[in-house]
Coordinates of C-alpha atoms in Angstrom, one line a residue:
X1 CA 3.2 -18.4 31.6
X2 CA 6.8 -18.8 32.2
X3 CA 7.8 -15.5 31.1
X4 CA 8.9 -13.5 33.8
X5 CA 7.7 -9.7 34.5
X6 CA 11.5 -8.7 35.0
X7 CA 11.7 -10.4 31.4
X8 CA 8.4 -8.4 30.4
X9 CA 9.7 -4.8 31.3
X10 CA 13.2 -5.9 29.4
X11 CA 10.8 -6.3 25.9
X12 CA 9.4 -3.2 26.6
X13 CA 12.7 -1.3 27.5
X14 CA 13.8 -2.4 23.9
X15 CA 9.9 -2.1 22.2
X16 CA 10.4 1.8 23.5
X17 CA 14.0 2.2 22.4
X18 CA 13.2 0.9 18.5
X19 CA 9.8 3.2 18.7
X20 CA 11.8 6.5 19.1
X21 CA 14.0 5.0 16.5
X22 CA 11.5 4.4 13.9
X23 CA 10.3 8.2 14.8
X24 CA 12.7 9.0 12.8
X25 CA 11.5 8.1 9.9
X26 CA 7.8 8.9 10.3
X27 CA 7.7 12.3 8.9
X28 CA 9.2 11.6 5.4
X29 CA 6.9 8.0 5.5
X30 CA 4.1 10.5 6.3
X31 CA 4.9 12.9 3.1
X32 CA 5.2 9.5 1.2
X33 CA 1.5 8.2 2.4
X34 CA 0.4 11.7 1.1
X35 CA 2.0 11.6 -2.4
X36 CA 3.0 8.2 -3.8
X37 CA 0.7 5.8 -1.2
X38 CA -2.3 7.5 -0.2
X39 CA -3.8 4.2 0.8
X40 CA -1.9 3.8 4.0
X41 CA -2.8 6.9 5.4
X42 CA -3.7 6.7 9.2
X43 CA -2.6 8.9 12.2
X44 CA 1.1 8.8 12.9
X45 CA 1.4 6.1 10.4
X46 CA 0.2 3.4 13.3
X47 CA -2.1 1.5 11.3
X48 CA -4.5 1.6 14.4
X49 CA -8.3 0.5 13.2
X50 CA -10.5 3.7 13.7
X51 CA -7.8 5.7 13.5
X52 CA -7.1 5.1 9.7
X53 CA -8.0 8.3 6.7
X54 CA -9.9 7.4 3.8
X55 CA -7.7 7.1 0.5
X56 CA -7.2 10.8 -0.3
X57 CA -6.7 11.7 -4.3
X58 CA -7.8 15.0 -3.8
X59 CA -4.5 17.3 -3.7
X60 CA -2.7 14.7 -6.4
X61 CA -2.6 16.7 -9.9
X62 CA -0.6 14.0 -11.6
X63 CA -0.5 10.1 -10.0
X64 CA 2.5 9.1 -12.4
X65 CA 4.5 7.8 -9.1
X66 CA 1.4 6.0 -8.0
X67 CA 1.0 4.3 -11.3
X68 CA 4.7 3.2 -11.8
X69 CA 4.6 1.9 -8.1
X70 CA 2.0 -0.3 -9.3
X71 CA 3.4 -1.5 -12.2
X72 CA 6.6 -2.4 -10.4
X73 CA 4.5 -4.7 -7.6
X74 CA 2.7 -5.9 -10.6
X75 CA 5.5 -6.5 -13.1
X76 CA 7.7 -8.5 -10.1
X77 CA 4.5 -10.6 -9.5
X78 CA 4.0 -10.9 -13.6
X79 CA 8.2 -11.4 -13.7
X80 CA 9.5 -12.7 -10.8
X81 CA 6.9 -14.8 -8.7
X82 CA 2.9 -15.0 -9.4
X83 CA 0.0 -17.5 -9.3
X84 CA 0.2 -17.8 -13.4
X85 CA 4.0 -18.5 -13.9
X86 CA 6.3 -21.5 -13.2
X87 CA 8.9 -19.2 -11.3
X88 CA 10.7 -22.3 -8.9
X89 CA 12.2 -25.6 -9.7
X90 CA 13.0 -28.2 -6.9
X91 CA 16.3 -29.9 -7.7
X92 CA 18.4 -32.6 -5.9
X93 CA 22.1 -31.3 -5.0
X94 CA 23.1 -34.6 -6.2
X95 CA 22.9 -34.6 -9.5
X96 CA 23.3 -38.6 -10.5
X97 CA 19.3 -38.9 -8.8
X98 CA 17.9 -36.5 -11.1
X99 CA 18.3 -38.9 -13.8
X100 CA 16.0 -41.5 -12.3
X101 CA 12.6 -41.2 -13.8
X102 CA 11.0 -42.1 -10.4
X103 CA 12.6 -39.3 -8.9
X104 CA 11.7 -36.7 -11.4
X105 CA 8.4 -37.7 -10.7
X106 CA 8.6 -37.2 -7.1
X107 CA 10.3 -33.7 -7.6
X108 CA 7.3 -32.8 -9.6
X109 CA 4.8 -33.6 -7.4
X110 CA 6.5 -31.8 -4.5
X111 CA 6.7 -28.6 -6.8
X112 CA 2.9 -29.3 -7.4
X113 CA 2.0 -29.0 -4.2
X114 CA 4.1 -26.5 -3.2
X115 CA 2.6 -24.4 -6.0
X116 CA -1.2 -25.7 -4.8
X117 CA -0.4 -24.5 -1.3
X118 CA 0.7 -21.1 -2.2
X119 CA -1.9 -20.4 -4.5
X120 CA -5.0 -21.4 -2.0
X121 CA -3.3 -19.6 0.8
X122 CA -3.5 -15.5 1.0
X123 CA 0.5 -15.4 -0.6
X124 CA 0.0 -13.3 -3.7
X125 CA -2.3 -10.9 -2.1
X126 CA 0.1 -10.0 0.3
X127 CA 2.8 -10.0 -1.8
X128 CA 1.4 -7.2 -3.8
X129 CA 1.6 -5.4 -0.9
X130 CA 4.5 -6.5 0.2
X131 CA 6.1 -5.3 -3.0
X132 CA 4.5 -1.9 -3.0
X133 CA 6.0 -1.1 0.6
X134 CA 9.6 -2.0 0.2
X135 CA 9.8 0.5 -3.0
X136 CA 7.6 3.2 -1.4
X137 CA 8.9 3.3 2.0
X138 CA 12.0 0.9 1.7
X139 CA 10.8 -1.5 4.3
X140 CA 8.7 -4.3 4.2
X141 CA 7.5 -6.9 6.6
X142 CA 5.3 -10.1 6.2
X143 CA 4.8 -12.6 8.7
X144 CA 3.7 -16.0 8.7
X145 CA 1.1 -18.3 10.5
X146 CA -0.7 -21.4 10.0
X147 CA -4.1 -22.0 9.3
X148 CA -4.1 -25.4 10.6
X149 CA -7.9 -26.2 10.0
X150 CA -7.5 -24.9 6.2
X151 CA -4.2 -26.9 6.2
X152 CA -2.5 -24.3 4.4
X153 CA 0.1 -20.9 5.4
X154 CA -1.0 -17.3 6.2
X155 CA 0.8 -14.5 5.6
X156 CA 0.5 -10.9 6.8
X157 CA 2.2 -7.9 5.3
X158 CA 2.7 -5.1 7.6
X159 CA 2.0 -1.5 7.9
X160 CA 5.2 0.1 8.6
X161 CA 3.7 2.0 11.6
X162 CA 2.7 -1.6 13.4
X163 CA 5.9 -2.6 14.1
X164 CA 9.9 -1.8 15.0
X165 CA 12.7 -4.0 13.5
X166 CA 16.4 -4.6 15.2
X167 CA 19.9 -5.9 13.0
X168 CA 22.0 -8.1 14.6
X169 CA 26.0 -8.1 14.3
X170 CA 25.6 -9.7 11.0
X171 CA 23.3 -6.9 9.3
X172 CA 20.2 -9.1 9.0
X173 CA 17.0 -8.0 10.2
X174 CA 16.2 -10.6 13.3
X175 CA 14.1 -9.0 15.8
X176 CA 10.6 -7.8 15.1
X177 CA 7.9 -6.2 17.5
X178 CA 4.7 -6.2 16.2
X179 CA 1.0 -4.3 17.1
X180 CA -2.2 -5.5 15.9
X181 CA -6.0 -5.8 16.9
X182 CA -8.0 -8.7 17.9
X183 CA -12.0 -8.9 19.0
X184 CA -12.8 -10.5 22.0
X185 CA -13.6 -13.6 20.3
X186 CA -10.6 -14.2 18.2
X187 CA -8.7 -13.1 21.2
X188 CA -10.1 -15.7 23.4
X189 CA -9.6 -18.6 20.5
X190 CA -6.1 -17.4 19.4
X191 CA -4.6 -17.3 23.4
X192 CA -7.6 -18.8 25.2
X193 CA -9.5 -16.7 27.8
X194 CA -7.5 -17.8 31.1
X195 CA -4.8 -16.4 30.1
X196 CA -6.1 -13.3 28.9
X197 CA -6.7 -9.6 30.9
X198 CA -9.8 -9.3 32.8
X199 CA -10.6 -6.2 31.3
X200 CA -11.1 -7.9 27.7
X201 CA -13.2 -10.9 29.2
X202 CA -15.2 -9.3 31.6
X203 CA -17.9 -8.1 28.9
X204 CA -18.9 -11.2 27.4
X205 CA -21.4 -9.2 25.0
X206 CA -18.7 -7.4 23.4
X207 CA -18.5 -7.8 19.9
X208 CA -17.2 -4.5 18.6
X209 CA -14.5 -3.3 20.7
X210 CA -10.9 -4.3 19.0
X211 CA -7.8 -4.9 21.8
X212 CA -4.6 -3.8 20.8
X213 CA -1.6 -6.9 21.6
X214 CA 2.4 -7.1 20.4
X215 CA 4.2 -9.4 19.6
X216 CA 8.2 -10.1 20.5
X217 CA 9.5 -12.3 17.7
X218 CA 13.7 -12.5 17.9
X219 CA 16.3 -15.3 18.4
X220 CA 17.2 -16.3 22.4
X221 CA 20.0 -15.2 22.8
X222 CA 18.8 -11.5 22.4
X223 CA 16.7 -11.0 25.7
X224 CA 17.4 -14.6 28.1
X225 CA 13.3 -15.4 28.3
X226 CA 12.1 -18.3 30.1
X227 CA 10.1 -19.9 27.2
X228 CA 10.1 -23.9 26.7
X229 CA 12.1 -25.5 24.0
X230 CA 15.3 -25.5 22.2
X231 CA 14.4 -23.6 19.1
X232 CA 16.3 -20.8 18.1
X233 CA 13.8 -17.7 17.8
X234 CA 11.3 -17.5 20.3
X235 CA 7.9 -15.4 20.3
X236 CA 5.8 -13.9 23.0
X237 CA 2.8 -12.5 23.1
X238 CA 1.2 -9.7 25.2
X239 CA -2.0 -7.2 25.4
X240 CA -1.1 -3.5 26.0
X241 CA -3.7 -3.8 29.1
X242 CA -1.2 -5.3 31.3
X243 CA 1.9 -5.1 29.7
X244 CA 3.9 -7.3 32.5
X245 CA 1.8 -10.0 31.9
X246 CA 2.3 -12.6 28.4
X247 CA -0.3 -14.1 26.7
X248 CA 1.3 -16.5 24.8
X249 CA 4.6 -18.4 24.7
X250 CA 6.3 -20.2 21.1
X251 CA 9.5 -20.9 19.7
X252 CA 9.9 -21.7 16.2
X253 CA 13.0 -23.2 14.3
X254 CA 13.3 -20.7 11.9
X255 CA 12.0 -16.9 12.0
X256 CA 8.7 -16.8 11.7
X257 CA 8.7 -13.2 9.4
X258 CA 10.2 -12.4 6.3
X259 CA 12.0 -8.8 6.4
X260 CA 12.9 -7.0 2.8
X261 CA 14.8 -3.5 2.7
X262 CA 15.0 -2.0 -0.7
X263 CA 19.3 -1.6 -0.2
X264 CA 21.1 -1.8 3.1
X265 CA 21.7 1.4 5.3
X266 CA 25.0 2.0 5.7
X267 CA 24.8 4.3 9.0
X268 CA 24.1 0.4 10.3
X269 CA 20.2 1.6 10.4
X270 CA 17.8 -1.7 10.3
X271 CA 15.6 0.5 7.9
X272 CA 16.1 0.1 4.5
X273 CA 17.1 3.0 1.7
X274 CA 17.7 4.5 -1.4
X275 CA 14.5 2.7 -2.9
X276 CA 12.6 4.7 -5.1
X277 CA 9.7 6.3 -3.2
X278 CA 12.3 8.3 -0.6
X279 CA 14.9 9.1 -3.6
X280 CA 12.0 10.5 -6.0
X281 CA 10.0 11.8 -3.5
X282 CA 11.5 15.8 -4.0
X283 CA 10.7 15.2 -8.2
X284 CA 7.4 13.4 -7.0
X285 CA 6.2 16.6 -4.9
X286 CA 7.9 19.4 -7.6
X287 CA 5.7 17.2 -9.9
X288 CA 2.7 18.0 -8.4
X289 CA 3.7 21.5 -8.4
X290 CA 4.3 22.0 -12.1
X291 CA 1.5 20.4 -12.9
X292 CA -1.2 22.2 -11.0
X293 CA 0.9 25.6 -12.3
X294 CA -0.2 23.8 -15.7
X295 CA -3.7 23.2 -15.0
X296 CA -3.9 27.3 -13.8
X297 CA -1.9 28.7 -16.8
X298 CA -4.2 26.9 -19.2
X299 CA -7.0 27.6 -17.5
X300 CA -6.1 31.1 -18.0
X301 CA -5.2 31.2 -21.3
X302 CA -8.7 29.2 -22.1
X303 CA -10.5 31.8 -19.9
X304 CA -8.3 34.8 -19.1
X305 CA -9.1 37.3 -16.9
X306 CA -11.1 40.8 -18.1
X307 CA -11.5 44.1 -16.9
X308 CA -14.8 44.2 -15.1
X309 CA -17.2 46.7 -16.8
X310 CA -20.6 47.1 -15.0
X311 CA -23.6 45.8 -16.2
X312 CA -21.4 43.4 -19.3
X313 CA -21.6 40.1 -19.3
X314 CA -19.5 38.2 -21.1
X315 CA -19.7 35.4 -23.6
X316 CA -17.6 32.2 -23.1
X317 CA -19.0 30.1 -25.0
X318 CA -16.9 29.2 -28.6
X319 CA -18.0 31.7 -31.4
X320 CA -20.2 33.5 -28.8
X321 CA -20.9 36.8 -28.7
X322 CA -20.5 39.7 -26.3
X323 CA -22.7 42.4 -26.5
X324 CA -21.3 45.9 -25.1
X325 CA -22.5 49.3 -24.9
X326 CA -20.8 52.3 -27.2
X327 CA -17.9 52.7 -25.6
X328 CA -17.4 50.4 -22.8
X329 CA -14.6 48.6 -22.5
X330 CA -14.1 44.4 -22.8
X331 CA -10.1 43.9 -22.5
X332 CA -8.6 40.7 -21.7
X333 CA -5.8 40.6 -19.1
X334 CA -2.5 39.1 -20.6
X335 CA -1.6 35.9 -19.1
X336 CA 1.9 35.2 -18.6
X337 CA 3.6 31.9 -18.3
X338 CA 5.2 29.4 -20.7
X339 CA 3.2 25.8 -21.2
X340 CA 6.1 24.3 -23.7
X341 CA 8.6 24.8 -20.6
X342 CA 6.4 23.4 -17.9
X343 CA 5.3 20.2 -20.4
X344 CA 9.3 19.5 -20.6
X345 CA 9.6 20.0 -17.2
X346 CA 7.0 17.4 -16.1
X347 CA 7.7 15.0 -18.7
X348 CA 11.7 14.9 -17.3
X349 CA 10.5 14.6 -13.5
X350 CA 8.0 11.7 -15.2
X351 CA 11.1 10.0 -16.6
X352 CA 13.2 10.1 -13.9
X353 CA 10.8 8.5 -11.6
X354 CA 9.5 6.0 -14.5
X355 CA 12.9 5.2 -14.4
X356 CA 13.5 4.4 -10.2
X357 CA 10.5 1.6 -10.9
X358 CA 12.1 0.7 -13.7
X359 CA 8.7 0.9 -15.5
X360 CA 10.2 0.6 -18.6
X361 CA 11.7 -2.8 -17.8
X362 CA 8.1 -4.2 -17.3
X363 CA 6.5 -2.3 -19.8
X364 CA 8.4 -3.7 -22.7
X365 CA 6.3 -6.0 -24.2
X366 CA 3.7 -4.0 -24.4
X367 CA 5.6 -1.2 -25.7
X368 CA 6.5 -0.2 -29.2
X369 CA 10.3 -1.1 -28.8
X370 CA 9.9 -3.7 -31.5
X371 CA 8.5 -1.8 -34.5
X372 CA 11.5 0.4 -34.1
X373 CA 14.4 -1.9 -33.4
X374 CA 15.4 -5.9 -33.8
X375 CA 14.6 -8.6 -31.8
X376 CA 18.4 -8.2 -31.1
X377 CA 18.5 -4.6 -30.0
X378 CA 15.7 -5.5 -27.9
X379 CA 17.0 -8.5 -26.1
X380 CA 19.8 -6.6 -25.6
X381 CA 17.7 -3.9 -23.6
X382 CA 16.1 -6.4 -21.7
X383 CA 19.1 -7.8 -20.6
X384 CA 20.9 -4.3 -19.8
X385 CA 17.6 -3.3 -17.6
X386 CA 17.6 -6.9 -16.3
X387 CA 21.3 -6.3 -15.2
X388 CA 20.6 -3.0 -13.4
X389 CA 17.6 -4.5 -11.7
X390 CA 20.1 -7.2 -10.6
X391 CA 21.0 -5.7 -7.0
X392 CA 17.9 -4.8 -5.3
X393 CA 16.2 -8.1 -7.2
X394 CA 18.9 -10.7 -5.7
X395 CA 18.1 -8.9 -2.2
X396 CA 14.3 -9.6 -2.8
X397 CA 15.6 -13.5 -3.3
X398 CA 17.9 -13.4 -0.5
X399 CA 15.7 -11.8 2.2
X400 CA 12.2 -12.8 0.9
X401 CA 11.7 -15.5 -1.9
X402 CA 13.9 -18.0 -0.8
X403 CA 12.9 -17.7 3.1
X404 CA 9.5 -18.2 2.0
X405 CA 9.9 -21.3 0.2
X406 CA 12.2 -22.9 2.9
X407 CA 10.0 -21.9 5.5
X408 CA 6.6 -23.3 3.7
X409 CA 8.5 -26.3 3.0
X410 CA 9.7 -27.1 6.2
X411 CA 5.7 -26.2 7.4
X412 CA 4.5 -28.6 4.8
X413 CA 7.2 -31.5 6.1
X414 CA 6.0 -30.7 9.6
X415 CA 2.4 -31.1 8.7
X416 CA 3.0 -34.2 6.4
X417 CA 1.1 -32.9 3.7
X418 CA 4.1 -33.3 1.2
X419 CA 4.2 -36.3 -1.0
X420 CA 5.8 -39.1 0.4
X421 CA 9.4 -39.5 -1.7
X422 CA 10.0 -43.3 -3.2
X423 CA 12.0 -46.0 -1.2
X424 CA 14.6 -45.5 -3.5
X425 CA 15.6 -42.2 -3.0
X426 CA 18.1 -41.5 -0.5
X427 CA 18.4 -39.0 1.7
X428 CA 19.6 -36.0 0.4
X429 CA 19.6 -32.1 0.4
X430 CA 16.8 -30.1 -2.5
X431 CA 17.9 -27.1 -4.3
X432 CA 15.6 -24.1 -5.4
X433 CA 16.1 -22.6 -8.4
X434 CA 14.3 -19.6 -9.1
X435 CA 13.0 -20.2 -13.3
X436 CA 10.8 -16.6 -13.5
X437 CA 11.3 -15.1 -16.5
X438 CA 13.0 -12.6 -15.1
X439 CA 15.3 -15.0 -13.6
X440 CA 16.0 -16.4 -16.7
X441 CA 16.6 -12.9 -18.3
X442 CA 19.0 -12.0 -15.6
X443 CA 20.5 -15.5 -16.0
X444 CA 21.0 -15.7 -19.3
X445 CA 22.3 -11.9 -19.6
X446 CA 24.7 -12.4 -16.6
X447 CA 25.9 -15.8 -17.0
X448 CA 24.7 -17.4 -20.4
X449 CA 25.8 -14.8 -23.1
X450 CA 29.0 -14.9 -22.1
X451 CA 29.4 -18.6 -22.6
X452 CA 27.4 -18.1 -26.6
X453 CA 30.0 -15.5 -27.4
X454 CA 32.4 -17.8 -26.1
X455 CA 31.0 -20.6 -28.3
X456 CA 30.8 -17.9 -31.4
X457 CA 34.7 -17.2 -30.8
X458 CA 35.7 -20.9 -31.1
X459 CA 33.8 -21.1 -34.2
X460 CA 35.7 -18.7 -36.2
X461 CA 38.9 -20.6 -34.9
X462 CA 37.4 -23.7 -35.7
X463 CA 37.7 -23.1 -39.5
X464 CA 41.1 -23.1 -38.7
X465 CA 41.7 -26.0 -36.4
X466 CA 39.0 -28.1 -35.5
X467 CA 40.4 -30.0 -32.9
X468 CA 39.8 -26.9 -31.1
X469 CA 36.5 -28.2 -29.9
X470 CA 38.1 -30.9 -28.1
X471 CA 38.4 -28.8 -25.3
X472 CA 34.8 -28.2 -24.8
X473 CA 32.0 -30.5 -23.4
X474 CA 28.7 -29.8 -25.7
X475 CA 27.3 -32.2 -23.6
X476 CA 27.3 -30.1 -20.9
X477 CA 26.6 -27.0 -23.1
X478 CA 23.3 -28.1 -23.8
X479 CA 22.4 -28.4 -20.0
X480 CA 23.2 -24.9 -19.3
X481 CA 21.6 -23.9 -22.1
X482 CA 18.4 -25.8 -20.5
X483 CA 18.7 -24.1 -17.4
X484 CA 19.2 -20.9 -19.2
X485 CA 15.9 -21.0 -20.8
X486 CA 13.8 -23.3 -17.9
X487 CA 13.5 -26.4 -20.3
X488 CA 11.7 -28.9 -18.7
X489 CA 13.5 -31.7 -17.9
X490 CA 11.9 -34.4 -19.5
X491 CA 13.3 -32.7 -22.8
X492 CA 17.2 -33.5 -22.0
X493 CA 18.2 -36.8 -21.4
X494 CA 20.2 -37.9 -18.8
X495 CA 23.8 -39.0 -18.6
X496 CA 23.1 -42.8 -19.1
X497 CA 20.3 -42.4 -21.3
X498 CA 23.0 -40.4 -23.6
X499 CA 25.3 -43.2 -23.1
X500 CA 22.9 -46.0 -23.7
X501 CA 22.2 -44.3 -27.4
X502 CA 25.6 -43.6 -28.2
X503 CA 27.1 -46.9 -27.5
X504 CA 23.6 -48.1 -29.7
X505 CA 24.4 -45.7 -32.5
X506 CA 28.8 -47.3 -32.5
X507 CA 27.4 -51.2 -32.4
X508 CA 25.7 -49.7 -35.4
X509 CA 28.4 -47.9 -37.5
X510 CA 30.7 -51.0 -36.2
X511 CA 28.3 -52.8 -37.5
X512 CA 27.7 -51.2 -40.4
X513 CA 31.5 -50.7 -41.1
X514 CA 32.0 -54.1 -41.4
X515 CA 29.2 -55.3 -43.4
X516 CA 31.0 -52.6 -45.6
X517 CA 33.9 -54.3 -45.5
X518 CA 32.4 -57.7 -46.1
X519 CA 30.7 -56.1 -49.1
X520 CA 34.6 -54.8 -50.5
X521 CA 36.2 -57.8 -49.7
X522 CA 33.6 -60.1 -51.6
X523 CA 33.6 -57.8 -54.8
X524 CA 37.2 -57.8 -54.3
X525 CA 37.4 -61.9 -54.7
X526 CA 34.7 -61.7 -57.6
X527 CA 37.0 -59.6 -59.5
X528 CA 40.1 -61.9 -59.1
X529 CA 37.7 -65.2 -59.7
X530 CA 36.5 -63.2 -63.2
X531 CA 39.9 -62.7 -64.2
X532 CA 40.9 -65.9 -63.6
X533 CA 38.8 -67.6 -65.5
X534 CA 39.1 -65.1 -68.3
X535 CA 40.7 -66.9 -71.8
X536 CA 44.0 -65.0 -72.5
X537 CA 44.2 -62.7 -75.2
X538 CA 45.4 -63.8 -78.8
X539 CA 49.3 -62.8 -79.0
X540 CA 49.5 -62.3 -74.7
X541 CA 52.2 -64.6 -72.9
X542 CA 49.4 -65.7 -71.4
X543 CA 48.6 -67.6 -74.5
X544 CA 51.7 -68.8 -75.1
X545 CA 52.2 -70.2 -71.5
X546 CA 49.1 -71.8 -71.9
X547 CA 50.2 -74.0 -75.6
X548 CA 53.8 -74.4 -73.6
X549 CA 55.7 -72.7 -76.0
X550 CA 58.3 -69.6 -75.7
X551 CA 57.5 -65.8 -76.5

């Protein structure tokens, strides 16, 4: 390996210094594994096999945080990006090309098989995940390999305990240092066993034991590493049994990991914030509080306390009977405490957090909304909810959807597995456009209602004047409302297909026009031809022209 062990110690100096960072932020990720994401509970938060807690349920009295996380992963999967929706659209940045047929057919296949790749690979899977961290802890990390005897990606999310992050000047998340586990086997096929530590080779019959390895993924320029190529980000692998010594030696083009914080830190902090699993995580725990004060008060109003008498025994059971001596004594003790209060009290610390997951966005076609209000009070919601879901959403895009696409699509153009595109189609730069529904609800709430209301405004003045719509191109109109709505393409024709009906439909009227006019101008002549050769009346001048004689 080329990697130097000065170089080696360097990684390490920095893997050190972003561990006692993270620290940190362990103790409030380890009240949030308790309360809101049992099923990440391990020691220290490391994710270490072996080390790792069974999912404990046991000291949750109400799960309403764990149920809304849920529905938030599964509403942005159901909304945003998910095996069962169209939710991206390859476009060229030309737009003249996309009115060739031959090239809408080539864009469609390449969408195709982007969408055939994804779905075979592990994506969605991961993304659930994926999803579930960045709102419960803030931060979320997914890497990406390839599979190359599958032919397709894979893709890793991370437990926030395996790894440390880094920002560089520009606030973007660029350096990662990864931990994970590998058998002997897979560690002998993934770096090969030369280059491996004796101690994990020496056993050949061990199949059991997991080693622990790192990864350094950042660009060169952050630690000067002798590693071959000219890509930007390089990537080095090494096992914690000799820490000096690397493994493994890549450089990629682009960042091989995908980084998604909830909202930027502004204490310049690479973790992310203000996501909903830190912010409701004081309501979350007082939640839990009220409610198992609920569960005791009505357990002892259902069965309140007595004054022990000896020798009675008492009669729970409804409508039973208690039998007592003459004169002993059977007194309940009173039970104080208020259930209408505490019921409030939960249901407003159930709102507020329903509210951070905006579960009432994703829940609103299955809720009630519509048998109490119009279709246009509810749209309206939608698009109000859509509009506050707007900021950490486009982050999401920016950090995480979009780098995923580029980077399968760049995998898929390295592995030739794309269709090839037709002889007549230049060279040119594709666009993604994101078509989810909630795209299109943010889209059309943000951009696409304020060119109907527009529209609605030059109509009233249109009564008045109705040159006014000279000003404004329908033609284009109707193309943003296609992308408003994700139309498919095939429905709206193309500039020259417009312009090969409308000249079609003026040969017409010109034609039509003057068949019109032949048709006036010959019942014109017919009239002058009958009144020619009409006798003249008895008495007319007419008459007497025609004998030669005066008036």
């Amino acid at each position: 390996m080329a990697v130097t062990e000065k170089q080696m110690e360097a990684i390490a100096s920095l893997y050190k210094k972003l561990q006692e960072y993270r620290a940190v932020y362990e103790g409030q990720w380890g009240e949030i594994i308790r309360y809101l994401a049992p099923s990440y509970a391990s020691a220290r938060t490391t994710g270490e096999p072996g080390k790792e807690s069974a999912p404990d349920f046991r000291e949750l009295f109400d799960t309403t945080a764990i149920y809304a996380s849920n529905i938030l992963a599964d509403g942005l999967q159901g909304y945003a990006f998910g095996r069962n929706i169209a939710w991206f659209r390859l476009r060229f940045e030309q737009k003249d090309e996309a009115g060739n047929k031959q090239h809408k057919e080539y864009l469609q296949a390449v969408e195709k098989h982007f969408y055939d790749q994804l779905d075979k690979s592990n994506f969605y899977d991961e993304a659930r995940a994926f999803l579930r961290c960045g709102a419960d802890f803030g931060t979320s990390i997914m890497t990406m390999e390839h599979d190359a005897s599958k032919g397709v990606p894979v893709f890793h999310s991370l437990h926030p305990g395996m790894y440390v992050i880094e920002e560089d000047r520009f606030g973007e998340v660029a350096v990662l240092i990864r931990r994970f586990w590998l058998s002997q086997n897979e560690a002998i096929e993934m770096f090969g066993e030369d280059n491996l530590p004796r101690q994990i080779t020496q056993n050949k019959d061990d199949v059991s034991t997991l080693y622990e390895f790192c990864q350094y993924i950042a660009p060169d320029t952050r630690i000067k590493v002798d590693v071959a190529g000219t890509d930007s980000y390089v990537s080095i692998y090494w096992s914690t049994a000799d820490a000096k010594l690397a493994v493994k030696e890549e450089r990629f083009e682009h960042k091989p990991f995908f980084a998604w914080r909830w909202a930027k830190n502004p204490c310049g902090s690479p973790w992310g914030v203000d996501n909903p699993g830190m912010v409701e995580l004081p309501n979350i725990k007082m939640l839990q509080s009220l409610k198992q004060d609920q569960l005791r008060l009505s357990q002892l109003q259902a069965r309140p306390p007595i004054k022990r008498t000896e020798g009675l025994r008492v009669n729970f059971t409804p409508s039973g009977f208690t039998d007592i001596t003459p004169g002993a004594d059977f007194a309940p003790v009173q039970v104080v405490g208020n259930l209408a209060w505490t019921e409030n009290q939960i249901a407003l610390y159930r709102q507020q957090i329903d509210a951070s997951y905006h579960k009432d966005f994703f829940l609103a076609l299955m809720s009630n909304l519509e048998r109490v209000k119009t279709a246009t009070e509810v749209n309206a919601l939608m698009d109000e909810k859509s509009a506050i879901m707007s900021s950490f959403f486009s982050r999401l895009s920016h950090e995480f959807i979009e780098p995923i696409l580029e980077a399968v699509y760049d995998l898929e153009m390295q592995a030739m597995r794309t269709p090839a595109p037709p002889l007549s189609l230049p060279k040119q730069m594709l666009r993604i456009d994101f078509v989810s529904p909630l795209s299109m609800i943010q889209k059309r709430a943000l951009t696409f209602n304020t060119t109907k209301q527009f529209l609605a405004e030059l109509l009233s003045i249109a009564e008045l004047n109705p040159a006014v719509f000279d000003k404004v191109n329908l033609d284009r109109y109707v193309e943003v409302a296609g992308e408003g709505y994700n139309v498919d393409e095939k429905i709206i024709k193309s500039d020259k297909e417009v312009a090969a009906i409308r000249a079609a439909r003026a040969q017409l009227q010109q034609q039509q026009l003057n068949f019109q006019n032949q048709v006036e101008a010959t019942k014109a002549g017919a009239q002058g031809y009958s009144a020619a050769s009409k006798a003249p009346e008895k008495g007319s001048p007419a008459e007497a022209a025609s004998r030669g004689g005066g008036m």
